[in-house]
Amino acid sequence: MTTFREVHALLRQHEAVAALVRIMALHSLNTSFGSKHLKFLAPDRAVVLDGVVCGRLGYRPDPKGYGEFLGDCHTVLREAQAASTPSPSRRKAPGVSAISK
């Protein structure tokens, strides 16, 4: 029997797709509702793949589609973080405001 603790342990190990498969076994949850449970259990490691996302972005509503969406979200996050991190030569000294008068 799958428990939330087992699913949470998988999420802590960065095994979100495996966690989705396990949680879907509970009461025959579908991908949408299962992914919402994962987001509740580990908001920093899971994404929600529902009908709106599938319909508008073209992801399949199954564990494979979830893995693809999760991977794409991680890629976008890494790229956004890299773009917003100033190079060492452009960083402000501690205590220096970006706005000066």
Coordinates of N, CA and C in Angstrom, one line a residue:
M1 N 0.8 -1.2 0.0 CA 0.0 0.0 0.0 C 0.9 1.2 0.0
T2 N 0.6 2.1 -0.9 CA 1.4 3.4 -1.0 C 0.9 4.3 0.0
T3 N 1.9 5.0 0.7 CA 1.5 6.0 1.7 C 2.1 7.3 1.2
F4 N 1.6 8.4 1.8 CA 2.1 9.7 1.5 C 3.6 9.8 1.9
R5 N 4.0 9.1 3.0 CA 5.4 9.1 3.4 C 6.3 8.5 2.4
E6 N 5.9 7.4 1.7 CA 6.7 6.8 0.7 C 6.8 7.8 -0.5
V7 N 5.7 8.4 -0.9 CA 5.7 9.4 -2.0 C 6.6 10.5 -1.6
H8 N 6.5 11.0 -0.4 CA 7.3 12.2 0.0 C 8.8 11.8 0.0
A9 N 9.1 10.6 0.4 CA 10.5 10.1 0.3 C 11.0 10.1 -1.1
L10 N 10.2 9.6 -2.0 CA 10.6 9.7 -3.5 C 10.9 11.1 -3.9
L11 N 10.0 12.0 -3.5 CA 10.2 13.4 -3.9 C 11.5 14.0 -3.3
R12 N 11.8 13.6 -2.1 CA 13.1 14.1 -1.5 C 14.3 13.5 -2.2
Q13 N 14.1 12.4 -2.9 CA 15.2 11.8 -3.7 C 15.2 12.3 -5.2
H14 N 14.4 13.3 -5.4 CA 14.2 13.9 -6.8 C 13.7 12.8 -7.8
E15 N 12.8 12.0 -7.3 CA 12.1 11.0 -8.1 C 10.7 11.3 -8.3
A16 N 10.4 12.5 -8.9 CA 9.0 13.0 -9.0 C 8.1 12.1 -9.9
V17 N 8.7 11.6 -11.0 CA 7.9 10.8 -11.8 C 7.5 9.5 -11.1
A18 N 8.4 8.9 -10.4 CA 8.1 7.6 -9.7 C 7.1 8.0 -8.6
A19 N 7.2 9.1 -8.0 CA 6.3 9.5 -6.9 C 4.9 9.7 -7.5
L20 N 4.8 10.2 -8.7 CA 3.5 10.4 -9.4 C 2.9 9.0 -9.7
V21 N 3.6 8.1 -10.2 CA 3.1 6.8 -10.5 C 2.6 6.1 -9.2
R22 N 3.3 6.3 -8.1 CA 2.9 5.7 -6.8 C 1.6 6.4 -6.3
I23 N 1.6 7.7 -6.4 CA 0.4 8.4 -5.8 C -0.8 8.1 -6.7
M24 N -0.6 7.9 -8.0 CA -1.8 7.6 -8.9 C -2.4 6.3 -8.5
A25 N -1.7 5.4 -7.8 CA -2.2 4.1 -7.4 C -3.2 4.3 -6.3
L26 N -3.2 5.4 -5.6 CA -4.1 5.7 -4.5 C -5.4 6.0 -5.1
H27 N -6.4 5.2 -4.8 CA -7.8 5.5 -5.3 C -7.9 5.9 -6.7
S28 N -7.0 5.3 -7.6 CA -7.1 5.5 -9.0 C -7.0 7.0 -9.4
L29 N -6.1 7.8 -8.8 CA -6.0 9.2 -9.1 C -5.5 9.4 -10.5
N30 N -5.9 10.4 -11.2 CA -5.4 10.7 -12.5 C -4.1 11.6 -12.4
T31 N -3.5 11.8 -13.5 CA -2.2 12.6 -13.5 C -2.5 14.0 -12.9
S32 N -3.5 14.6 -13.3 CA -3.8 16.0 -12.8 C -3.9 16.0 -11.3
F33 N -4.8 15.2 -10.7 CA -5.0 15.2 -9.3 C -3.8 14.7 -8.5
G34 N -3.1 13.7 -9.1 CA -1.9 13.2 -8.5 C -0.8 14.2 -8.4
S35 N -0.6 15.0 -9.5 CA 0.4 16.0 -9.5 C 0.1 17.1 -8.5
K36 N -1.2 17.4 -8.3 CA -1.5 18.4 -7.3 C -1.2 17.9 -5.9
H37 N -1.3 16.6 -5.7 CA -0.9 16.1 -4.4 C 0.7 16.2 -4.2
L38 N 1.4 15.9 -5.3 CA 2.9 16.1 -5.2 C 3.3 17.5 -4.9
K39 N 2.6 18.4 -5.6 CA 2.9 19.9 -5.3 C 2.7 20.2 -3.9
F40 N 1.6 19.7 -3.3 CA 1.3 19.9 -1.9 C 2.4 19.3 -1.0
L41 N 2.9 18.1 -1.3 CA 3.9 17.4 -0.5 C 5.3 18.0 -0.6
A42 N 5.6 18.5 -1.8 CA 7.0 19.0 -2.0 C 6.9 20.1 -3.1
P43 N 6.4 21.3 -2.6 CA 6.2 22.4 -3.6 C 7.5 22.8 -4.4
D44 N 8.7 22.6 -3.8 CA 9.9 23.0 -4.5 C 10.4 21.9 -5.4
R45 N 9.8 20.8 -5.5 CA 10.3 19.7 -6.3 C 9.3 19.1 -7.3
A46 N 8.1 19.6 -7.3 CA 7.0 19.1 -8.1 C 6.3 20.2 -8.9
V47 N 5.6 19.8 -10.0 CA 4.8 20.7 -10.8 C 3.4 20.2 -10.9
V48 N 2.5 21.0 -11.3 CA 1.1 20.6 -11.5 C 0.9 20.4 -13.0
L49 N 0.5 19.2 -13.4 CA 0.2 19.0 -14.8 C -1.3 18.7 -14.9
D50 N -2.0 19.7 -15.3 CA -3.5 19.5 -15.4 C -4.0 19.7 -16.8
G51 N -5.3 19.7 -17.0 CA -5.8 19.7 -18.3 C -5.5 21.0 -19.0
V52 N -5.4 22.1 -18.3 CA -5.1 23.4 -18.9 C -3.7 23.4 -19.5
V53 N -2.7 22.9 -18.7 CA -1.3 22.8 -19.2 C -1.2 21.8 -20.3
C54 N -1.9 20.7 -20.2 CA -1.8 19.7 -21.3 C -2.4 20.3 -22.6
G55 N -3.6 20.9 -22.4 CA -4.3 21.4 -23.6 C -3.6 22.6 -24.3
R56 N -3.0 23.4 -23.5 CA -2.4 24.6 -24.1 C -0.9 24.4 -24.4
L57 N -0.2 23.5 -23.7 CA 1.2 23.4 -24.0 C 1.6 22.0 -24.7
G58 N 0.6 21.2 -24.8 CA 0.8 19.9 -25.5 C 1.4 18.8 -24.8
Y59 N 1.5 18.8 -23.5 CA 2.1 17.7 -22.7 C 1.0 16.6 -22.6
R60 N 1.5 15.4 -22.6 CA 0.5 14.2 -22.4 C 0.1 14.1 -21.0
P61 N -1.1 13.8 -20.7 CA -1.6 13.7 -19.3 C -1.3 12.3 -18.7
D62 N 0.0 12.0 -18.6 CA 0.5 10.7 -18.1 C 1.8 10.9 -17.5
P63 N 2.4 9.9 -16.8 CA 3.7 10.1 -16.1 C 4.8 10.5 -17.1
K64 N 4.8 10.0 -18.3 CA 5.8 10.4 -19.3 C 5.7 11.9 -19.6
G65 N 4.5 12.4 -19.8 CA 4.3 13.8 -20.0 C 4.6 14.7 -18.8
Y66 N 4.3 14.1 -17.6 CA 4.7 14.8 -16.4 C 6.2 15.0 -16.3
G67 N 7.0 13.9 -16.6 CA 8.4 14.0 -16.6 C 9.0 15.0 -17.6
E68 N 8.4 15.1 -18.8 CA 8.8 16.0 -19.8 C 8.5 17.5 -19.3
F69 N 7.3 17.7 -18.7 CA 7.0 19.0 -18.2 C 7.9 19.4 -17.1
L70 N 8.1 18.5 -16.2 CA 9.0 18.8 -15.0 C 10.4 19.1 -15.5
G71 N 10.9 18.4 -16.5 CA 12.2 18.6 -17.0 C 12.3 20.0 -17.7
D72 N 11.2 20.3 -18.5 CA 11.2 21.6 -19.1 C 11.1 22.8 -18.1
C73 N 10.4 22.6 -17.1 CA 10.3 23.6 -16.0 C 11.6 23.8 -15.3
H74 N 12.3 22.7 -15.1 CA 13.7 22.8 -14.5 C 14.6 23.6 -15.4
T75 N 14.6 23.3 -16.7 CA 15.4 24.0 -17.7 C 15.1 25.4 -17.7
V76 N 13.9 25.8 -17.7 CA 13.5 27.2 -17.7 C 14.0 27.9 -16.5
L77 N 13.8 27.2 -15.3 CA 14.3 27.8 -14.0 C 15.8 28.0 -14.0
R78 N 16.6 27.0 -14.5 CA 18.0 27.2 -14.5 C 18.4 28.3 -15.4
E79 N 17.8 28.4 -16.6 CA 18.1 29.5 -17.5 C 17.7 30.9 -16.9
A80 N 16.6 31.0 -16.3 CA 16.2 32.2 -15.6 C 17.2 32.6 -14.5
Q81 N 17.6 31.6 -13.7 CA 18.5 31.9 -12.6 C 19.9 32.4 -13.2
A82 N 20.3 31.7 -14.3 CA 21.6 32.1 -14.9 C 21.5 33.5 -15.5
A83 N 20.4 33.8 -16.1 CA 20.2 35.2 -16.7 C 20.1 36.3 -15.6
S84 N 19.6 35.9 -14.5 CA 19.5 37.0 -13.4 C 20.6 37.1 -12.5
T85 N 21.6 36.2 -12.6 CA 22.8 36.3 -11.7 C 23.9 37.2 -12.4
P86 N 24.2 38.3 -11.8 CA 25.2 39.2 -12.4 C 26.6 38.5 -12.3
S87 N 27.4 38.9 -13.3 CA 28.7 38.4 -13.3 C 29.5 39.0 -12.1
P88 N 30.5 38.3 -11.6 CA 31.2 38.8 -10.4 C 31.7 40.2 -10.6
S89 N 32.1 40.7 -11.7 CA 32.6 42.0 -11.9 C 31.5 43.1 -11.9
R90 N 30.2 42.7 -12.0 CA 29.1 43.6 -12.0 C 28.3 43.6 -10.7
R91 N 28.7 42.7 -9.7 CA 28.0 42.7 -8.5 C 28.3 43.9 -7.6
K92 N 27.3 44.3 -6.9 CA 27.5 45.5 -6.0 C 28.1 45.0 -4.7
A93 N 28.9 45.9 -4.1 CA 29.5 45.6 -2.8 C 28.4 45.6 -1.8
P94 N 28.6 44.8 -0.7 CA 27.5 44.7 0.3 C 27.2 46.1 0.8
G95 N 25.9 46.3 1.0 CA 25.4 47.6 1.5 C 25.2 48.7 0.5
V96 N 25.6 48.4 -0.7 CA 25.5 49.4 -1.8 C 24.1 49.3 -2.4
S97 N 23.4 50.3 -2.5 CA 22.0 50.3 -3.1 C 22.1 50.4 -4.6
A98 N 21.2 49.7 -5.3 CA 21.1 49.8 -6.7 C 20.7 51.3 -7.1
I99 N 20.0 51.9 -6.2 CA 19.5 53.3 -6.5 C 20.4 54.3 -5.7
S100 N 21.0 55.2 -6.4 CA 21.9 56.2 -5.7 C 21.4 57.5 -6.1
K101 N 21.6 58.5 -5.2 CA 21.1 59.9 -5.4 C 22.3 60.8 -5.5

